[in-house]
């Protein structure tokens, strides 16, 4: 197990599109476990491989209070979505920014698990929001893209300033 470095907005690598995982190998399982550990450590409830500079379609999620429900989605595909739900989102790649985003309320997803088996699941509420947020990452999309230009620029300026201070 190892903690991975999380990229921060506006790092251009967050805009890269992730490629499908062709085979779920030990290497992929190790990466997914390291992502889970990194997410728990941060702490956060979801992490996409793009955020740790791996252009692979892998996301890890755990929306439970006690780290009891890790969910691994490899090559996730949104099969259906219904309704609308507003949720105040944050992101490990956009520290200290929380903004309301509207997404589908219920979704159906197909993915591979860590054994490489295909499965489908339904999700609603915070889990549905989180899955949609993480799938966006694999497309190089961030939750700040849903905000007004003004709000996004404000967040960008603050983070750039913050990063300079850390040098
Ligand atoms: Zn995120």
Short mmCIF file of N, CA and C and ligand atoms in Angstrom, two decimals:
data_model
loop_
_atom_site.label_atom_id
_atom_site.label_comp_id
_atom_site.label_asym_id
_atom_site.label_seq_id
_atom_site.Cartn_x
_atom_site.Cartn_y
_atom_site.Cartn_z
N UNK A 1 0.85 -1.19 0.00
CA UNK A 1 0.00 0.00 0.00
C UNK A 1 0.88 1.24 0.00
N UNK A 2 0.40 2.24 -0.69
CA UNK A 2 1.17 3.49 -0.73
C UNK A 2 0.21 4.64 -0.97
N UNK A 3 0.56 5.79 -0.40
CA UNK A 3 -0.25 6.98 -0.66
C UNK A 3 0.23 7.62 -1.96
N UNK A 4 -0.72 8.06 -2.75
CA UNK A 4 -0.41 8.64 -4.06
C UNK A 4 -0.59 10.15 -3.98
N UNK A 5 0.11 10.85 -4.86
CA UNK A 5 0.02 12.30 -4.91
C UNK A 5 -1.23 12.73 -5.70
N UNK A 6 -2.04 13.59 -5.11
CA UNK A 6 -3.27 14.04 -5.77
C UNK A 6 -3.01 15.36 -6.50
N UNK A 7 -3.32 15.39 -7.79
CA UNK A 7 -3.16 16.62 -8.58
C UNK A 7 -4.22 17.64 -8.18
N UNK A 8 -3.84 18.91 -8.25
CA UNK A 8 -4.77 19.99 -7.90
C UNK A 8 -5.09 20.87 -9.10
N UNK A 9 -6.37 21.22 -9.23
CA UNK A 9 -6.83 22.23 -10.19
C UNK A 9 -6.00 23.50 -10.01
N UNK A 10 -5.50 24.16 -11.08
CA UNK A 10 -5.77 23.91 -12.51
C UNK A 10 -4.70 23.07 -13.23
N UNK A 11 -4.15 22.06 -12.61
CA UNK A 11 -3.16 21.20 -13.26
C UNK A 11 -3.73 20.63 -14.57
N UNK A 12 -3.04 20.88 -15.71
CA UNK A 12 -3.59 20.43 -17.00
C UNK A 12 -3.75 18.92 -17.11
N UNK A 13 -3.04 18.17 -16.29
CA UNK A 13 -3.16 16.70 -16.35
C UNK A 13 -4.53 16.21 -15.90
N UNK A 14 -5.25 17.08 -15.14
CA UNK A 14 -6.62 16.73 -14.75
C UNK A 14 -7.57 16.77 -15.94
N UNK A 15 -7.10 17.32 -17.06
CA UNK A 15 -7.94 17.43 -18.27
C UNK A 15 -7.73 16.28 -19.23
N UNK A 16 -6.82 15.36 -18.90
CA UNK A 16 -6.56 14.24 -19.81
C UNK A 16 -7.70 13.22 -19.70
N UNK A 17 -7.98 12.58 -20.84
CA UNK A 17 -9.05 11.58 -20.87
C UNK A 17 -8.46 10.20 -20.56
N UNK A 18 -9.07 9.51 -19.62
CA UNK A 18 -8.56 8.20 -19.21
C UNK A 18 -8.91 7.13 -20.23
N UNK A 19 -8.02 6.14 -20.35
CA UNK A 19 -8.22 5.04 -21.30
C UNK A 19 -8.82 3.82 -20.60
N UNK A 20 -9.61 3.02 -21.33
CA UNK A 20 -10.18 1.82 -20.72
C UNK A 20 -9.10 0.86 -20.22
N UNK A 21 -9.40 0.17 -19.14
CA UNK A 21 -8.52 -0.88 -18.62
C UNK A 21 -8.80 -2.13 -19.44
N UNK A 22 -7.76 -2.66 -20.10
CA UNK A 22 -7.99 -3.81 -20.98
C UNK A 22 -8.10 -5.11 -20.21
N UNK A 23 -7.32 -5.21 -19.13
CA UNK A 23 -7.39 -6.41 -18.31
C UNK A 23 -7.14 -6.03 -16.86
N UNK A 24 -7.93 -6.61 -15.95
CA UNK A 24 -7.76 -6.29 -14.54
C UNK A 24 -6.66 -7.19 -13.96
N UNK A 25 -5.47 -6.66 -13.96
CA UNK A 25 -4.28 -7.40 -13.51
C UNK A 25 -3.96 -7.07 -12.06
N UNK A 26 -2.96 -7.74 -11.52
CA UNK A 26 -2.51 -7.44 -10.15
C UNK A 26 -2.08 -5.98 -10.04
N UNK A 27 -1.47 -5.47 -11.11
CA UNK A 27 -1.01 -4.09 -11.12
C UNK A 27 -2.19 -3.12 -10.98
N UNK A 28 -3.28 -3.43 -11.69
CA UNK A 28 -4.49 -2.60 -11.62
C UNK A 28 -5.10 -2.69 -10.22
N UNK A 29 -5.14 -3.91 -9.67
CA UNK A 29 -5.69 -4.10 -8.31
C UNK A 29 -4.87 -3.32 -7.28
N UNK A 30 -3.55 -3.34 -7.46
CA UNK A 30 -2.66 -2.61 -6.54
C UNK A 30 -2.92 -1.10 -6.63
N UNK A 31 -3.05 -0.61 -7.87
CA UNK A 31 -3.33 0.81 -8.07
C UNK A 31 -4.65 1.19 -7.41
N UNK A 32 -5.68 0.35 -7.60
CA UNK A 32 -7.00 0.63 -7.03
C UNK A 32 -6.92 0.65 -5.50
N UNK A 33 -6.17 -0.29 -4.91
CA UNK A 33 -6.03 -0.32 -3.44
C UNK A 33 -5.28 0.92 -2.95
N UNK A 34 -4.26 1.31 -3.68
CA UNK A 34 -3.51 2.52 -3.29
C UNK A 34 -4.40 3.77 -3.41
N UNK A 35 -5.24 3.78 -4.43
CA UNK A 35 -6.18 4.90 -4.59
C UNK A 35 -7.14 4.95 -3.41
N UNK A 36 -7.63 3.77 -2.98
CA UNK A 36 -8.57 3.73 -1.86
C UNK A 36 -7.89 4.26 -0.59
N UNK A 37 -6.66 3.81 -0.36
CA UNK A 37 -5.93 4.26 0.82
C UNK A 37 -5.70 5.78 0.77
N UNK A 38 -5.35 6.28 -0.40
CA UNK A 38 -5.11 7.72 -0.59
C UNK A 38 -6.39 8.51 -0.32
N UNK A 39 -7.53 7.96 -0.80
CA UNK A 39 -8.82 8.63 -0.61
C UNK A 39 -9.19 8.66 0.87
N UNK A 40 -9.02 7.54 1.58
CA UNK A 40 -9.33 7.48 3.01
C UNK A 40 -8.43 8.45 3.79
N UNK A 41 -7.17 8.52 3.38
CA UNK A 41 -6.21 9.36 4.09
C UNK A 41 -6.50 10.85 3.92
N UNK A 42 -7.07 11.20 2.74
CA UNK A 42 -7.20 12.63 2.37
C UNK A 42 -7.94 13.52 3.39
N UNK A 43 -9.14 13.21 3.93
CA UNK A 43 -10.04 12.14 3.58
C UNK A 43 -11.06 12.60 2.55
N UNK A 44 -11.54 11.64 1.76
CA UNK A 44 -12.57 11.94 0.76
C UNK A 44 -13.48 10.75 0.58
N UNK A 45 -14.52 10.91 -0.27
CA UNK A 45 -15.47 9.81 -0.48
C UNK A 45 -15.37 9.25 -1.89
N UNK A 46 -14.52 9.85 -2.73
CA UNK A 46 -14.36 9.32 -4.08
C UNK A 46 -13.05 9.80 -4.67
N UNK A 47 -12.46 8.96 -5.53
CA UNK A 47 -11.21 9.33 -6.20
C UNK A 47 -11.15 8.63 -7.55
N UNK A 48 -10.77 9.36 -8.56
CA UNK A 48 -10.60 8.80 -9.90
C UNK A 48 -9.11 8.73 -10.23
N UNK A 49 -8.72 7.74 -11.03
CA UNK A 49 -7.30 7.54 -11.34
C UNK A 49 -6.67 8.79 -11.95
N UNK A 50 -7.45 9.53 -12.72
CA UNK A 50 -6.97 10.77 -13.33
C UNK A 50 -6.38 11.71 -12.28
N UNK A 51 -6.98 11.70 -11.10
CA UNK A 51 -6.53 12.62 -10.03
C UNK A 51 -5.17 12.25 -9.46
N UNK A 52 -4.73 11.00 -9.68
CA UNK A 52 -3.40 10.60 -9.23
C UNK A 52 -2.49 10.37 -10.44
N UNK A 53 -2.83 11.07 -11.53
CA UNK A 53 -2.01 11.08 -12.75
C UNK A 53 -1.86 9.70 -13.39
N UNK A 54 -2.93 8.91 -13.34
CA UNK A 54 -2.97 7.62 -14.05
C UNK A 54 -4.14 7.71 -15.01
N UNK A 55 -3.85 7.66 -16.31
CA UNK A 55 -4.95 7.83 -17.28
C UNK A 55 -5.63 6.48 -17.55
N UNK A 56 -6.22 5.95 -16.49
CA UNK A 56 -6.93 4.66 -16.57
C UNK A 56 -8.33 4.84 -16.00
N UNK A 57 -9.30 4.11 -16.60
CA UNK A 57 -10.69 4.29 -16.17
C UNK A 57 -10.98 3.47 -14.90
N UNK A 58 -10.51 4.01 -13.78
CA UNK A 58 -10.70 3.37 -12.47
C UNK A 58 -11.19 4.43 -11.50
N UNK A 59 -12.27 4.10 -10.76
CA UNK A 59 -12.67 4.98 -9.67
C UNK A 59 -12.90 4.18 -8.40
N UNK A 60 -12.62 4.82 -7.27
CA UNK A 60 -12.90 4.21 -5.98
C UNK A 60 -13.80 5.17 -5.20
N UNK A 61 -14.73 4.57 -4.45
CA UNK A 61 -15.74 5.35 -3.73
C UNK A 61 -16.04 4.67 -2.40
N UNK A 62 -16.27 5.47 -1.37
CA UNK A 62 -16.86 4.93 -0.14
C UNK A 62 -17.63 6.07 0.52
N UNK A 63 -18.94 5.99 0.46
CA UNK A 63 -19.75 7.07 1.03
C UNK A 63 -20.22 6.72 2.45
N UNK A 64 -19.73 5.60 3.01
CA UNK A 64 -20.13 5.22 4.37
C UNK A 64 -19.39 6.11 5.38
N UNK A 65 -19.88 6.13 6.60
CA UNK A 65 -19.27 6.96 7.64
C UNK A 65 -18.00 6.30 8.19
N UNK A 66 -17.94 4.98 8.09
CA UNK A 66 -16.89 4.24 8.81
C UNK A 66 -15.98 3.42 7.87
N UNK A 67 -15.84 3.88 6.65
CA UNK A 67 -14.94 3.21 5.69
C UNK A 67 -15.28 1.73 5.50
N UNK A 68 -16.57 1.41 5.57
CA UNK A 68 -16.97 0.00 5.55
C UNK A 68 -17.47 -0.46 4.19
N UNK A 69 -17.63 0.47 3.23
CA UNK A 69 -18.24 0.10 1.96
C UNK A 69 -17.43 0.56 0.75
N UNK A 70 -16.17 0.09 0.66
CA UNK A 70 -15.39 0.49 -0.52
C UNK A 70 -16.01 -0.06 -1.81
N UNK A 71 -16.04 0.77 -2.82
CA UNK A 71 -16.61 0.37 -4.10
C UNK A 71 -15.57 0.66 -5.18
N UNK A 72 -15.27 -0.36 -5.97
CA UNK A 72 -14.30 -0.20 -7.06
C UNK A 72 -15.06 -0.30 -8.38
N UNK A 73 -14.92 0.71 -9.22
CA UNK A 73 -15.57 0.67 -10.53
C UNK A 73 -14.49 0.84 -11.60
N UNK A 74 -14.32 -0.22 -12.40
CA UNK A 74 -13.34 -0.17 -13.48
C UNK A 74 -14.10 -0.09 -14.80
N UNK A 75 -13.69 0.79 -15.68
CA UNK A 75 -14.40 1.06 -16.95
C UNK A 75 -15.89 1.34 -16.72
N UNK A 76 -16.23 2.24 -15.78
CA UNK A 76 -17.65 2.50 -15.50
C UNK A 76 -18.36 3.15 -16.68
N UNK A 77 -19.60 2.71 -16.88
CA UNK A 77 -20.45 3.28 -17.95
C UNK A 77 -21.78 3.64 -17.34
N UNK A 78 -22.24 4.84 -17.62
CA UNK A 78 -23.56 5.28 -17.18
C UNK A 78 -24.58 4.71 -18.16
N UNK A 79 -25.46 3.81 -17.69
CA UNK A 79 -26.44 3.18 -18.59
C UNK A 79 -27.73 3.97 -18.65
N UNK A 80 -28.11 4.57 -17.52
CA UNK A 80 -29.35 5.33 -17.47
C UNK A 80 -29.27 6.34 -16.34
N UNK A 81 -30.00 7.43 -16.49
CA UNK A 81 -30.07 8.40 -15.41
C UNK A 81 -31.44 9.04 -15.41
N UNK A 82 -31.89 9.40 -14.21
CA UNK A 82 -33.24 9.93 -14.04
C UNK A 82 -33.28 11.01 -12.98
N UNK A 83 -34.18 11.97 -13.19
CA UNK A 83 -34.41 12.98 -12.16
C UNK A 83 -33.28 13.98 -12.03
N UNK A 84 -33.42 14.86 -11.07
CA UNK A 84 -32.40 15.87 -10.81
C UNK A 84 -32.21 16.01 -9.32
N UNK A 85 -30.98 16.31 -8.93
CA UNK A 85 -30.69 16.47 -7.53
C UNK A 85 -29.58 17.50 -7.38
N UNK A 86 -29.75 18.42 -6.45
CA UNK A 86 -28.70 19.39 -6.17
C UNK A 86 -27.91 18.93 -4.96
N UNK A 87 -26.60 19.06 -5.06
CA UNK A 87 -25.76 18.63 -3.95
C UNK A 87 -24.56 19.55 -3.86
N UNK A 88 -24.16 19.89 -2.67
CA UNK A 88 -22.97 20.73 -2.50
C UNK A 88 -21.73 19.84 -2.59
N UNK A 89 -21.00 19.98 -3.69
CA UNK A 89 -19.88 19.10 -3.95
C UNK A 89 -18.55 19.73 -3.59
N UNK A 90 -17.63 18.87 -3.24
CA UNK A 90 -16.23 19.26 -3.07
C UNK A 90 -15.41 18.27 -3.88
N UNK A 91 -14.10 18.45 -3.91
CA UNK A 91 -13.25 17.56 -4.70
C UNK A 91 -11.84 17.58 -4.12
N UNK A 92 -11.23 16.42 -4.03
CA UNK A 92 -9.87 16.36 -3.48
C UNK A 92 -8.88 17.11 -4.36
N UNK A 93 -9.24 17.35 -5.62
CA UNK A 93 -8.36 18.10 -6.54
C UNK A 93 -8.66 19.60 -6.52
N UNK A 94 -9.70 19.99 -5.78
CA UNK A 94 -10.05 21.42 -5.68
C UNK A 94 -10.26 21.73 -4.19
N UNK A 95 -9.16 21.79 -3.43
CA UNK A 95 -9.28 21.90 -1.98
C UNK A 95 -10.08 23.13 -1.54
N UNK A 96 -10.88 22.91 -0.52
CA UNK A 96 -11.61 23.97 0.18
C UNK A 96 -12.61 24.73 -0.68
N UNK A 97 -13.04 24.12 -1.79
CA UNK A 97 -14.11 24.74 -2.59
C UNK A 97 -15.33 23.82 -2.53
N UNK A 98 -16.46 24.39 -2.18
CA UNK A 98 -17.70 23.63 -2.10
C UNK A 98 -18.78 24.42 -2.81
N UNK A 99 -19.38 23.81 -3.84
CA UNK A 99 -20.39 24.52 -4.62
C UNK A 99 -21.50 23.54 -5.00
N UNK A 100 -22.69 24.10 -5.19
CA UNK A 100 -23.84 23.27 -5.53
C UNK A 100 -23.84 22.93 -7.02
N UNK A 101 -23.99 21.63 -7.30
CA UNK A 101 -24.04 21.15 -8.68
C UNK A 101 -25.31 20.31 -8.83
N UNK A 102 -25.98 20.46 -9.98
CA UNK A 102 -27.17 19.66 -10.26
C UNK A 102 -26.79 18.46 -11.13
N UNK A 103 -27.15 17.28 -10.67
CA UNK A 103 -26.88 16.06 -11.44
C UNK A 103 -28.11 15.17 -11.38
N UNK A 104 -28.04 14.03 -12.11
CA UNK A 104 -29.14 13.07 -12.06
C UNK A 104 -29.28 12.52 -10.64
N UNK A 105 -30.53 12.20 -10.28
CA UNK A 105 -30.82 11.73 -8.93
C UNK A 105 -30.62 10.22 -8.80
N UNK A 106 -31.05 9.47 -9.82
CA UNK A 106 -30.84 8.02 -9.80
C UNK A 106 -30.16 7.60 -11.09
N UNK A 107 -29.24 6.67 -10.96
CA UNK A 107 -28.48 6.22 -12.13
C UNK A 107 -28.33 4.70 -12.12
N UNK A 108 -28.06 4.15 -13.30
CA UNK A 108 -27.68 2.75 -13.41
C UNK A 108 -26.31 2.72 -14.07
N UNK A 109 -25.41 1.94 -13.50
CA UNK A 109 -24.02 1.91 -13.95
C UNK A 109 -23.59 0.47 -14.23
N UNK A 110 -22.76 0.32 -15.25
CA UNK A 110 -22.11 -0.97 -15.48
C UNK A 110 -20.61 -0.77 -15.34
N UNK A 111 -19.94 -1.73 -14.72
CA UNK A 111 -18.48 -1.62 -14.54
C UNK A 111 -17.90 -3.00 -14.33
N UNK A 112 -16.58 -3.06 -14.26
CA UNK A 112 -15.89 -4.29 -13.86
C UNK A 112 -15.50 -4.14 -12.41
N UNK A 113 -15.54 -5.26 -11.67
CA UNK A 113 -15.04 -5.22 -10.29
C UNK A 113 -13.56 -5.60 -10.28
N UNK A 114 -12.97 -5.72 -9.08
CA UNK A 114 -11.54 -6.00 -8.98
C UNK A 114 -11.16 -7.38 -9.50
N UNK A 115 -12.16 -8.26 -9.63
CA UNK A 115 -11.90 -9.59 -10.20
C UNK A 115 -11.98 -9.56 -11.72
N UNK A 116 -12.39 -8.41 -12.26
CA UNK A 116 -12.53 -8.29 -13.71
C UNK A 116 -13.89 -8.73 -14.21
N UNK A 117 -14.84 -8.97 -13.29
CA UNK A 117 -16.20 -9.38 -13.67
C UNK A 117 -17.08 -8.16 -13.88
N UNK A 118 -17.91 -8.23 -14.91
CA UNK A 118 -18.84 -7.13 -15.19
C UNK A 118 -20.03 -7.21 -14.25
N UNK A 119 -20.48 -6.06 -13.75
CA UNK A 119 -21.69 -6.02 -12.92
C UNK A 119 -22.43 -4.72 -13.19
N UNK A 120 -23.72 -4.71 -12.82
CA UNK A 120 -24.51 -3.49 -12.95
C UNK A 120 -25.06 -3.14 -11.58
N UNK A 121 -25.22 -1.86 -11.33
CA UNK A 121 -25.79 -1.43 -10.06
C UNK A 121 -26.62 -0.17 -10.24
N UNK A 122 -27.60 -0.01 -9.35
CA UNK A 122 -28.38 1.23 -9.30
C UNK A 122 -27.86 2.06 -8.14
N UNK A 123 -27.89 3.36 -8.28
CA UNK A 123 -27.47 4.23 -7.19
C UNK A 123 -28.35 5.45 -7.15
N UNK A 124 -28.56 5.97 -5.94
CA UNK A 124 -29.27 7.23 -5.82
C UNK A 124 -28.60 8.07 -4.73
N UNK A 125 -29.13 9.28 -4.52
CA UNK A 125 -28.60 10.13 -3.45
C UNK A 125 -27.13 10.45 -3.63
N UNK A 126 -26.41 10.49 -2.52
CA UNK A 126 -25.01 10.93 -2.53
C UNK A 126 -24.14 9.97 -3.35
N UNK A 127 -24.49 8.68 -3.34
CA UNK A 127 -23.71 7.71 -4.11
C UNK A 127 -23.82 8.00 -5.61
N UNK A 128 -25.04 8.32 -6.06
CA UNK A 128 -25.24 8.65 -7.48
C UNK A 128 -24.46 9.91 -7.85
N UNK A 129 -24.50 10.91 -6.98
CA UNK A 129 -23.75 12.15 -7.21
C UNK A 129 -22.26 11.85 -7.33
N UNK A 130 -21.77 11.06 -6.38
CA UNK A 130 -20.34 10.75 -6.33
C UNK A 130 -19.89 9.99 -7.58
N UNK A 131 -20.65 9.00 -8.00
CA UNK A 131 -20.28 8.22 -9.19
C UNK A 131 -20.22 9.13 -10.42
N UNK A 132 -21.21 10.02 -10.56
CA UNK A 132 -21.22 10.93 -11.72
C UNK A 132 -20.02 11.88 -11.68
N UNK A 133 -19.70 12.37 -10.48
CA UNK A 133 -18.55 13.27 -10.29
C UNK A 133 -17.25 12.55 -10.70
N UNK A 134 -17.11 11.29 -10.28
CA UNK A 134 -15.86 10.56 -10.57
C UNK A 134 -15.77 10.17 -12.04
N UNK A 135 -16.89 9.79 -12.65
CA UNK A 135 -16.87 9.46 -14.09
C UNK A 135 -16.46 10.70 -14.89
N UNK A 136 -16.93 11.86 -14.46
CA UNK A 136 -16.51 13.12 -15.09
C UNK A 136 -14.98 13.26 -15.10
N UNK A 137 -14.35 12.92 -13.96
CA UNK A 137 -12.88 13.03 -13.88
C UNK A 137 -12.21 12.22 -15.01
N UNK A 138 -12.78 11.04 -15.29
CA UNK A 138 -12.17 10.17 -16.32
C UNK A 138 -12.27 10.81 -17.71
N UNK A 139 -13.21 11.75 -17.85
CA UNK A 139 -13.36 12.49 -19.11
C UNK A 139 -12.59 13.81 -19.08
N UNK A 140 -11.86 14.05 -18.01
CA UNK A 140 -11.11 15.30 -17.90
C UNK A 140 -11.96 16.47 -17.46
N UNK A 141 -13.10 16.14 -16.85
CA UNK A 141 -14.04 17.19 -16.44
C UNK A 141 -14.06 17.34 -14.93
N UNK A 142 -14.15 18.58 -14.47
CA UNK A 142 -14.17 18.86 -13.03
C UNK A 142 -15.48 19.51 -12.62
N UNK A 143 -15.84 19.39 -11.34
CA UNK A 143 -17.13 19.96 -10.91
C UNK A 143 -17.16 21.47 -11.08
N UNK A 144 -15.99 22.11 -11.06
CA UNK A 144 -15.97 23.57 -11.24
C UNK A 144 -16.41 23.97 -12.67
N UNK A 145 -16.39 23.01 -13.60
CA UNK A 145 -16.84 23.31 -14.96
C UNK A 145 -18.34 23.61 -15.02
N UNK A 146 -19.07 23.18 -13.98
CA UNK A 146 -20.52 23.43 -13.94
C UNK A 146 -20.82 24.81 -13.37
N UNK A 147 -19.80 25.48 -12.84
CA UNK A 147 -20.02 26.79 -12.20
C UNK A 147 -19.89 27.91 -13.22
N UNK A 148 -20.25 29.10 -12.79
CA UNK A 148 -20.08 30.25 -13.67
C UNK A 148 -18.59 30.51 -13.86
N UNK A 149 -18.25 31.15 -14.96
CA UNK A 149 -16.86 31.48 -15.26
C UNK A 149 -16.23 32.28 -14.12
N UNK A 150 -17.00 33.20 -13.59
CA UNK A 150 -16.51 34.06 -12.52
C UNK A 150 -16.12 33.24 -11.28
N UNK A 151 -17.03 32.34 -10.89
CA UNK A 151 -16.76 31.50 -9.72
C UNK A 151 -15.54 30.61 -9.95
N UNK A 152 -15.45 30.04 -11.17
CA UNK A 152 -14.34 29.14 -11.48
C UNK A 152 -13.01 29.90 -11.44
N UNK A 153 -12.99 31.11 -12.00
CA UNK A 153 -11.76 31.92 -12.01
C UNK A 153 -11.33 32.28 -10.59
N UNK A 154 -12.32 32.54 -9.76
CA UNK A 154 -12.04 32.91 -8.38
C UNK A 154 -11.36 31.74 -7.65
N UNK A 155 -11.90 30.54 -7.85
CA UNK A 155 -11.33 29.34 -7.22
C UNK A 155 -9.91 29.10 -7.76
N UNK A 156 -9.76 29.28 -9.08
CA UNK A 156 -8.46 29.06 -9.72
C UNK A 156 -7.39 30.00 -9.17
N UNK A 157 -7.76 31.26 -9.05
CA UNK A 157 -6.81 32.26 -8.53
C UNK A 157 -6.38 31.93 -7.11
N UNK A 158 -7.37 31.53 -6.30
CA UNK A 158 -7.07 31.23 -4.89
C UNK A 158 -6.12 30.02 -4.80
N UNK A 159 -6.38 28.99 -5.62
CA UNK A 159 -5.54 27.79 -5.57
C UNK A 159 -4.14 28.06 -6.11
N UNK A 160 -4.05 28.89 -7.15
CA UNK A 160 -2.73 29.22 -7.71
C UNK A 160 -1.89 29.98 -6.68
N UNK A 161 -2.53 30.88 -5.97
CA UNK A 161 -1.86 31.65 -4.94
C UNK A 161 -1.37 30.71 -3.84
N UNK A 162 -2.26 29.81 -3.46
CA UNK A 162 -1.98 28.82 -2.41
C UNK A 162 -0.76 27.96 -2.80
N UNK A 163 -0.72 27.54 -4.09
CA UNK A 163 0.36 26.68 -4.54
C UNK A 163 1.69 27.43 -4.55
N UNK A 164 1.65 28.72 -4.89
CA UNK A 164 2.88 29.52 -4.89
C UNK A 164 3.44 29.64 -3.47
N UNK A 165 2.53 29.82 -2.53
CA UNK A 165 2.97 29.98 -1.14
C UNK A 165 3.66 28.73 -0.60
N UNK A 166 3.31 27.58 -1.20
CA UNK A 166 3.88 26.33 -0.71
C UNK A 166 5.29 26.07 -1.23
N UNK A 167 5.71 26.82 -2.25
CA UNK A 167 7.03 26.59 -2.86
C UNK A 167 8.16 26.98 -1.90
ZN1 LIG B 1 -13.28 15.17 -7.68
#
